mmCIF file of C-alpha atoms and ligand atoms in Angstrom:
data_model
loop_
_atom_site.group_PDB
_atom_site.id
_atom_site.type_symbol
_atom_site.label_atom_id
_atom_site.label_comp_id
_atom_site.label_asym_id
_atom_site.label_seq_id
_atom_site.Cartn_x
_atom_site.Cartn_y
_atom_site.Cartn_z
ATOM 1 C CA MET A 27 -17.609 -0.810 5.654
ATOM 2 C CA ALA A 28 -14.660 1.024 4.244
ATOM 3 C CA GLU A 29 -14.729 4.776 4.450
ATOM 4 C CA VAL A 30 -14.534 6.058 0.875
ATOM 5 C CA ILE A 31 -13.150 9.555 0.357
ATOM 6 C CA VAL A 32 -13.293 11.137 -3.083
ATOM 7 C CA VAL A 33 -10.631 13.791 -3.663
ATOM 8 C CA GLU A 34 -9.872 16.103 -6.553
ATOM 9 C CA ASN A 35 -6.592 14.576 -7.658
ATOM 10 C CA ALA A 36 -3.582 12.498 -6.652
ATOM 11 C CA ASP A 37 -1.879 15.402 -4.889
ATOM 12 C CA ALA A 38 -4.929 16.031 -2.702
ATOM 13 C CA ALA A 39 -4.983 12.324 -1.858
ATOM 14 C CA GLY A 40 -1.302 12.455 -0.986
ATOM 15 C CA GLU A 41 -1.831 15.391 1.350
ATOM 16 C CA LEU A 42 -4.791 13.804 3.119
ATOM 17 C CA ILE A 43 -2.984 10.528 3.749
ATOM 18 C CA ALA A 44 0.325 12.179 4.612
ATOM 19 C CA ALA A 45 -1.439 14.275 7.263
ATOM 20 C CA SER A 46 -2.808 11.116 8.827
ATOM 21 C CA ILE A 47 0.629 9.456 8.784
ATOM 22 C CA ARG A 48 2.205 12.536 10.341
ATOM 23 C CA ALA A 49 -0.410 12.531 13.122
ATOM 24 C CA LEU A 50 0.302 8.843 13.724
ATOM 25 C CA ILE A 51 4.061 9.461 14.058
ATOM 26 C CA GLU A 52 3.464 12.450 16.349
ATOM 27 C CA ALA A 53 1.390 10.223 18.609
ATOM 28 C CA ARG A 54 3.684 7.229 18.286
ATOM 29 C CA PRO A 55 7.286 8.074 17.273
ATOM 30 C CA ASP A 56 8.141 4.410 16.634
ATOM 31 C CA ALA A 57 5.037 3.810 14.500
ATOM 32 C CA VAL A 58 5.154 0.877 12.109
ATOM 33 C CA LEU A 59 4.236 1.863 8.561
ATOM 34 C CA GLY A 60 3.287 -0.568 5.813
ATOM 35 C CA LEU A 61 4.840 0.765 2.619
ATOM 36 C CA ALA A 62 3.627 0.281 -0.939
ATOM 37 C CA THR A 63 5.623 0.850 -4.107
ATOM 38 C CA GLY A 64 4.410 1.574 -7.658
ATOM 39 C CA SER A 65 3.221 4.963 -8.922
ATOM 40 C CA THR A 66 0.164 5.438 -6.730
ATOM 41 C CA PRO A 67 1.733 6.160 -3.318
ATOM 42 C CA LEU A 68 4.341 8.620 -4.627
ATOM 43 C CA PRO A 69 2.210 11.719 -3.852
ATOM 44 C CA ILE A 70 1.929 10.485 -0.249
ATOM 45 C CA TYR A 71 5.700 10.222 0.115
ATOM 46 C CA ARG A 72 6.239 13.572 -1.609
ATOM 47 C CA SER A 73 3.710 15.267 0.653
ATOM 48 C CA LEU A 74 5.286 13.718 3.759
ATOM 49 C CA ALA A 75 8.739 14.906 2.661
ATOM 50 C CA ARG A 76 7.366 18.459 2.253
ATOM 51 C CA SER A 77 5.663 18.269 5.621
ATOM 52 C CA PHE A 78 8.888 17.147 7.360
ATOM 53 C CA ALA A 79 10.841 19.904 5.603
ATOM 54 C CA ASP A 80 8.331 22.577 6.660
ATOM 55 C CA ARG A 81 7.844 21.307 10.213
ATOM 56 C CA PRO A 82 10.676 18.948 11.219
ATOM 57 C CA LEU A 83 9.688 15.812 13.081
ATOM 58 C CA ASP A 84 11.930 13.162 14.627
ATOM 59 C CA VAL A 85 11.322 10.113 12.448
ATOM 60 C CA SER A 86 14.432 8.222 13.506
ATOM 61 C CA GLN A 87 12.418 5.555 15.319
ATOM 62 C CA VAL A 88 9.758 5.027 12.632
ATOM 63 C CA ARG A 89 9.744 1.482 11.326
ATOM 64 C CA GLY A 90 8.493 0.233 7.974
ATOM 65 C CA PHE A 91 7.652 -2.952 6.131
ATOM 66 C CA SER A 92 7.281 -3.064 2.374
ATOM 67 C CA LEU A 93 4.561 -5.112 0.798
ATOM 68 C CA ASP A 94 6.566 -6.969 -1.789
ATOM 69 C CA GLU A 95 9.690 -7.510 -3.850
ATOM 70 C CA TYR A 96 10.502 -8.999 -7.231
ATOM 71 C CA VAL A 97 12.279 -12.338 -7.213
ATOM 72 C CA GLY A 98 15.640 -12.646 -8.879
ATOM 73 C CA LEU A 99 16.602 -9.057 -9.709
ATOM 74 C CA PRO A 100 20.304 -8.502 -9.059
ATOM 75 C CA ALA A 101 21.100 -6.684 -5.794
ATOM 76 C CA GLY A 102 21.019 -2.953 -6.418
ATOM 77 C CA HIS A 103 18.843 -3.206 -9.548
ATOM 78 C CA PRO A 104 17.175 0.239 -9.794
ATOM 79 C CA GLU A 105 13.685 -1.282 -10.064
ATOM 80 C CA SER A 106 14.022 -3.731 -7.197
ATOM 81 C CA TYR A 107 11.581 -2.598 -4.548
ATOM 82 C CA ARG A 108 14.484 -2.357 -2.084
ATOM 83 C CA SER A 109 16.017 0.275 -4.380
ATOM 84 C CA VAL A 110 12.666 1.990 -4.962
ATOM 85 C CA ILE A 111 11.887 2.192 -1.249
ATOM 86 C CA THR A 112 15.345 3.588 -0.528
ATOM 87 C CA ARG A 113 15.032 6.165 -3.333
ATOM 88 C CA ASP A 114 11.395 7.222 -2.884
ATOM 89 C CA VAL A 115 10.847 6.780 0.841
ATOM 90 C CA VAL A 116 13.854 6.224 3.103
ATOM 91 C CA THR A 117 16.110 8.947 1.683
ATOM 92 C CA PRO A 118 13.561 11.744 1.077
ATOM 93 C CA LEU A 119 11.828 11.187 4.423
ATOM 94 C CA GLY A 120 15.057 10.774 6.376
ATOM 95 C CA LEU A 121 14.038 7.416 7.836
ATOM 96 C CA THR A 122 16.585 5.161 9.522
ATOM 97 C CA PRO A 123 17.592 2.634 6.832
ATOM 98 C CA GLY A 124 17.966 -0.245 9.303
ATOM 99 C CA ASN A 125 14.354 0.228 10.442
ATOM 100 C CA ILE A 126 12.900 -0.284 6.969
ATOM 101 C CA HIS A 127 12.327 -3.841 5.807
ATOM 102 C CA VAL A 128 11.714 -5.258 2.349
ATOM 103 C CA PRO A 129 11.173 -8.983 1.761
ATOM 104 C CA SER A 130 14.192 -10.649 0.203
ATOM 105 C CA GLY A 131 13.762 -11.692 -3.409
ATOM 106 C CA ASP A 132 17.096 -13.516 -3.465
ATOM 107 C CA PRO A 133 16.290 -16.927 -4.980
ATOM 108 C CA ALA A 134 18.783 -18.637 -2.660
ATOM 109 C CA GLY A 135 16.871 -17.658 0.479
ATOM 110 C CA LEU A 136 13.296 -17.917 -0.761
ATOM 111 C CA PRO A 137 12.131 -20.997 1.149
ATOM 112 C CA ALA A 138 12.701 -19.203 4.477
ATOM 113 C CA ALA A 139 12.138 -15.588 3.412
ATOM 114 C CA GLY A 140 8.368 -15.499 3.885
ATOM 115 C CA ALA A 141 8.383 -16.898 7.415
ATOM 116 C CA ASP A 142 11.333 -14.650 8.351
ATOM 117 C CA TYR A 143 9.399 -11.610 7.179
ATOM 118 C CA GLU A 144 6.270 -12.590 9.074
ATOM 119 C CA ARG A 145 8.328 -13.013 12.263
ATOM 120 C CA ALA A 146 9.904 -9.586 11.791
ATOM 121 C CA ILE A 147 6.462 -7.956 11.461
ATOM 122 C CA VAL A 148 5.215 -9.735 14.575
ATOM 123 C CA ARG A 149 8.362 -8.752 16.515
ATOM 124 C CA ALA A 150 7.749 -5.113 15.558
ATOM 125 C CA GLY A 151 4.272 -5.367 17.093
ATOM 126 C CA GLY A 152 2.420 -5.374 13.777
ATOM 127 C CA VAL A 153 1.761 -2.661 11.227
ATOM 128 C CA ASP A 154 -0.087 0.455 12.441
ATOM 129 C CA LEU A 155 -0.985 1.907 9.056
ATOM 130 C CA GLN A 156 -0.702 0.020 5.792
ATOM 131 C CA ILE A 157 -0.539 2.040 2.582
ATOM 132 C CA LEU A 158 -2.039 0.109 -0.329
ATOM 133 C CA GLY A 159 -2.391 0.589 -4.060
ATOM 134 C CA ILE A 160 -4.453 -1.777 -6.166
ATOM 135 C CA GLY A 161 -3.612 -3.499 -9.425
ATOM 136 C CA ARG A 162 -5.919 -3.650 -12.414
ATOM 137 C CA THR A 163 -6.248 -7.377 -11.648
ATOM 138 C CA GLY A 164 -7.513 -6.356 -8.216
ATOM 139 C CA HIS A 165 -4.297 -7.365 -6.467
ATOM 140 C CA LEU A 166 -3.273 -5.922 -3.105
ATOM 141 C CA GLY A 167 0.450 -6.302 -2.635
ATOM 142 C CA PHE A 168 1.083 -8.835 -5.369
ATOM 143 C CA ASN A 169 -1.760 -11.110 -4.274
ATOM 144 C CA GLU A 170 -3.167 -11.918 -7.669
ATOM 145 C CA PRO A 171 -6.719 -13.302 -8.110
ATOM 146 C CA GLY A 172 -7.136 -16.607 -6.305
ATOM 147 C CA SER A 173 -4.944 -15.635 -3.357
ATOM 148 C CA SER A 174 -6.235 -16.880 -0.025
ATOM 149 C CA PHE A 175 -7.552 -14.263 2.375
ATOM 150 C CA GLU A 176 -5.488 -16.048 5.052
ATOM 151 C CA SER A 177 -2.252 -16.085 3.033
ATOM 152 C CA LEU A 178 1.022 -14.927 4.561
ATOM 153 C CA THR A 179 4.235 -13.706 2.943
ATOM 154 C CA ARG A 180 5.213 -16.085 0.162
ATOM 155 C CA VAL A 181 6.223 -16.374 -3.460
ATOM 156 C CA LYS A 182 3.570 -15.634 -6.071
ATOM 157 C CA THR A 183 3.487 -15.682 -9.863
ATOM 158 C CA LEU A 184 2.621 -12.333 -11.417
ATOM 159 C CA THR A 185 -0.164 -12.369 -13.995
ATOM 160 C CA PRO A 186 0.705 -11.378 -17.574
ATOM 161 C CA GLN A 187 -1.524 -8.314 -17.013
ATOM 162 C CA THR A 188 0.521 -7.165 -14.016
ATOM 163 C CA ARG A 189 3.789 -7.797 -15.831
ATOM 164 C CA ALA A 190 2.501 -5.721 -18.766
ATOM 165 C CA ASP A 191 1.320 -2.956 -16.408
ATOM 166 C CA ASN A 192 4.740 -2.810 -14.739
ATOM 167 C CA ALA A 193 6.701 -2.989 -18.005
ATOM 168 C CA ARG A 194 6.884 0.823 -17.900
ATOM 169 C CA PHE A 195 9.543 0.516 -15.184
ATOM 170 C CA PHE A 196 11.699 -1.879 -17.230
ATOM 171 C CA ALA A 197 13.259 -1.940 -20.697
ATOM 172 C CA SER A 198 10.566 -4.387 -21.871
ATOM 173 C CA ALA A 199 7.732 -6.540 -20.534
ATOM 174 C CA ASP A 200 10.013 -9.560 -20.778
ATOM 175 C CA ASP A 201 12.337 -7.961 -18.247
ATOM 176 C CA VAL A 202 9.608 -7.823 -15.576
ATOM 177 C CA PRO A 203 10.224 -10.768 -13.269
ATOM 178 C CA VAL A 204 7.642 -13.569 -13.377
ATOM 179 C CA HIS A 205 7.806 -14.146 -9.632
ATOM 180 C CA CYS A 206 7.592 -11.962 -6.572
ATOM 181 C CA ILE A 207 7.529 -12.367 -2.827
ATOM 182 C CA THR A 208 4.576 -10.575 -1.280
ATOM 183 C CA GLN A 209 2.878 -10.114 2.039
ATOM 184 C CA GLY A 210 -0.255 -12.248 1.971
ATOM 185 C CA LEU A 211 -3.795 -10.982 2.264
ATOM 186 C CA GLY A 212 -3.740 -12.427 5.777
ATOM 187 C CA THR A 213 -0.623 -10.382 6.569
ATOM 188 C CA ILE A 214 -2.202 -7.234 5.162
ATOM 189 C CA ARG A 215 -5.431 -7.823 7.059
ATOM 190 C CA ARG A 216 -3.511 -7.886 10.358
ATOM 191 C CA ALA A 217 -2.435 -4.261 9.927
ATOM 192 C CA ARG A 218 -4.492 -2.025 12.206
ATOM 193 C CA HIS A 219 -5.486 0.527 9.572
ATOM 194 C CA LEU A 220 -5.574 -0.030 5.816
ATOM 195 C CA VAL A 221 -5.358 3.035 3.573
ATOM 196 C CA LEU A 222 -6.014 2.165 -0.057
ATOM 197 C CA LEU A 223 -5.332 4.816 -2.670
ATOM 198 C CA ALA A 224 -6.327 4.615 -6.333
ATOM 199 C CA VAL A 225 -6.333 7.199 -9.103
ATOM 200 C CA GLY A 226 -7.447 7.048 -12.721
ATOM 201 C CA GLU A 227 -10.176 5.231 -14.590
ATOM 202 C CA GLY A 228 -7.956 2.203 -15.091
ATOM 203 C CA LYS A 229 -8.519 1.433 -11.403
ATOM 204 C CA ALA A 230 -12.300 2.068 -11.353
ATOM 205 C CA ALA A 231 -13.368 -1.564 -11.857
ATOM 206 C CA ALA A 232 -10.899 -2.897 -9.295
ATOM 207 C CA ILE A 233 -12.049 -0.298 -6.740
ATOM 208 C CA ALA A 234 -15.740 -1.053 -7.293
ATOM 209 C CA ALA A 235 -15.051 -4.777 -6.900
ATOM 210 C CA ALA A 236 -12.961 -4.209 -3.784
ATOM 211 C CA VAL A 237 -15.420 -1.894 -2.029
ATOM 212 C CA GLU A 238 -18.813 -3.133 -3.213
ATOM 213 C CA GLY A 239 -18.357 -6.463 -4.964
ATOM 214 C CA PRO A 240 -18.779 -9.884 -3.465
ATOM 215 C CA VAL A 241 -16.056 -10.973 -1.061
ATOM 216 C CA THR A 242 -14.178 -13.422 -3.224
ATOM 217 C CA ALA A 243 -10.619 -14.592 -3.741
ATOM 218 C CA SER A 244 -11.186 -13.796 -7.421
ATOM 219 C CA GLN A 245 -11.053 -10.125 -6.402
ATOM 220 C CA PRO A 246 -8.251 -9.906 -3.846
ATOM 221 C CA GLY A 247 -9.124 -6.279 -3.146
ATOM 222 C CA SER A 248 -12.435 -7.417 -1.658
ATOM 223 C CA ALA A 249 -10.432 -8.649 1.351
ATOM 224 C CA ILE A 250 -10.716 -5.080 2.647
ATOM 225 C CA GLN A 251 -14.387 -5.779 3.394
ATOM 226 C CA LEU A 252 -13.251 -8.149 6.152
ATOM 227 C CA HIS A 253 -11.234 -5.457 7.915
ATOM 228 C CA PRO A 254 -12.664 -3.168 10.608
ATOM 229 C CA HIS A 255 -10.710 -0.014 9.726
ATOM 230 C CA VAL A 256 -10.235 0.771 6.041
ATOM 231 C CA THR A 257 -9.935 4.130 4.317
ATOM 232 C CA VAL A 258 -10.244 4.179 0.539
ATOM 233 C CA VAL A 259 -9.070 7.407 -1.087
ATOM 234 C CA VAL A 260 -9.929 7.816 -4.760
ATOM 235 C CA ASP A 261 -10.108 10.503 -7.401
ATOM 236 C CA GLU A 262 -13.295 10.979 -9.438
ATOM 237 C CA ALA A 263 -12.099 8.638 -12.194
ATOM 238 C CA ALA A 264 -11.236 5.765 -9.855
ATOM 239 C CA ALA A 265 -14.551 6.339 -8.034
ATOM 240 C CA SER A 266 -16.605 6.339 -11.223
ATOM 241 C CA MET A 267 -17.937 2.773 -10.976
ATOM 242 C CA LEU A 268 -18.977 2.912 -7.327
ATOM 243 C CA ALA A 269 -22.744 2.448 -6.925
ATOM 244 C CA ASN A 270 -23.007 4.146 -3.527
ATOM 245 C CA LEU A 271 -20.916 7.173 -4.368
ATOM 246 C CA ASP A 272 -23.547 9.674 -3.226
ATOM 247 C CA TYR A 273 -23.615 8.093 0.198
ATOM 248 C CA TYR A 274 -19.809 8.133 0.520
ATOM 249 C CA ARG A 275 -19.742 11.832 -0.337
ATOM 250 C CA TYR A 276 -22.562 12.516 2.136
ATOM 251 C CA ALA A 277 -20.811 10.591 4.910
ATOM 252 C CA TRP A 278 -17.526 12.440 4.281
ATOM 253 C CA ALA A 279 -19.269 15.834 4.222
ATOM 254 C CA ASN A 280 -20.927 15.018 7.536
ATOM 255 C CA LYS A 281 -17.956 13.384 9.203
ATOM 256 C CA PRO A 282 -17.534 14.346 12.852
ATOM 257 C CA ALA A 283 -14.512 16.628 13.207
ATOM 258 C CA TRP A 284 -12.997 14.548 16.032
ATOM 259 C CA GLN A 285 -12.910 11.344 14.057
ATOM 260 C CA GLY A 286 -9.858 11.469 11.745
ATOM 261 C CA ILE A 287 -9.588 8.908 8.986
HETATM 262 C C1 F6R B 364 3.205 -2.269 -4.820
HETATM 263 C C2 F6R B 364 2.100 -3.203 -4.802
HETATM 264 C C3 F6R B 364 1.047 -3.212 -5.849
HETATM 265 C C4 F6R B 364 0.726 -1.847 -6.436
HETATM 266 C C5 F6R B 364 -0.247 -2.008 -7.601
HETATM 267 C C6 F6R B 364 -0.590 -0.695 -8.233
HETATM 268 O O1 F6R B 364 4.034 -2.474 -3.667
HETATM 269 O O2 F6R B 364 2.074 -3.997 -3.937
HETATM 270 O O3 F6R B 364 -0.124 -3.759 -5.298
HETATM 271 O O4 F6R B 364 0.183 -1.035 -5.457
HETATM 272 O O5 F6R B 364 0.321 -2.853 -8.558
HETATM 273 O O6 F6R B 364 0.547 -0.173 -8.856
HETATM 274 P P1 F6R B 364 0.574 1.324 -9.380
HETATM 275 O O7 F6R B 364 0.468 2.171 -8.172
HETATM 276 O O8 F6R B 364 1.927 1.472 -10.029
HETATM 277 O O9 F6R B 364 -0.566 1.460 -10.303
#
């Protein structure tokens, strides 16, 4: 079962997860991080940047793999996930740019891009800690409903709902690409620790389906139930549709101090 931790707000979530990532890097300086984009993980990256500024840590060997990329945006487009990862993660955290990978959304290379990305993850020894957000459709990465739990990095078609949700980053919904390249649910499930963060009531249904619903490809988030080490961090609003909330709070309050997340 996933460990569900209810926190006061997004900043508290960011601090909790950032502390865990820092501990991982202290123990393993060449740790492999799975990076998510979108709004949700920003407090994690901000908290990590503060932590590194307060107490410097050598992060030059840290490696990273992004979950996904839009297909067909021109190189250097400010909303390409390559640009976003550079702006929000690589630069503020002082990571080594060559160690941070994003799948290529260049249409010319698409037939080989998924397999290339999978090989790169395997060569790195796999992902130690995968940061995840969740879409209102229940997607992890951009694995929209119907995605196979065994899927690997490949091209997917974004749902109209996801394109509308991400229109805030573009001039209009029509400018949001229709296609993306995303790690599969099978890729994500191979990471050794999944940390899923969600804030706001717009995510409450997707979180309840992921944590407590039936395991079904119709709710890609439910793939987390097949993983042995999952931490779900939510604010009160995102937690509001969870049936077993009292138990999650009880378990967190009584968590052994040695355990970590
Ligand atoms: C981002 C990603 C997506 C987002 C999800 C939530 O790399 O793979 O699964 O995590 O769409 O997006 P936000 O955080 O913007 O609500």
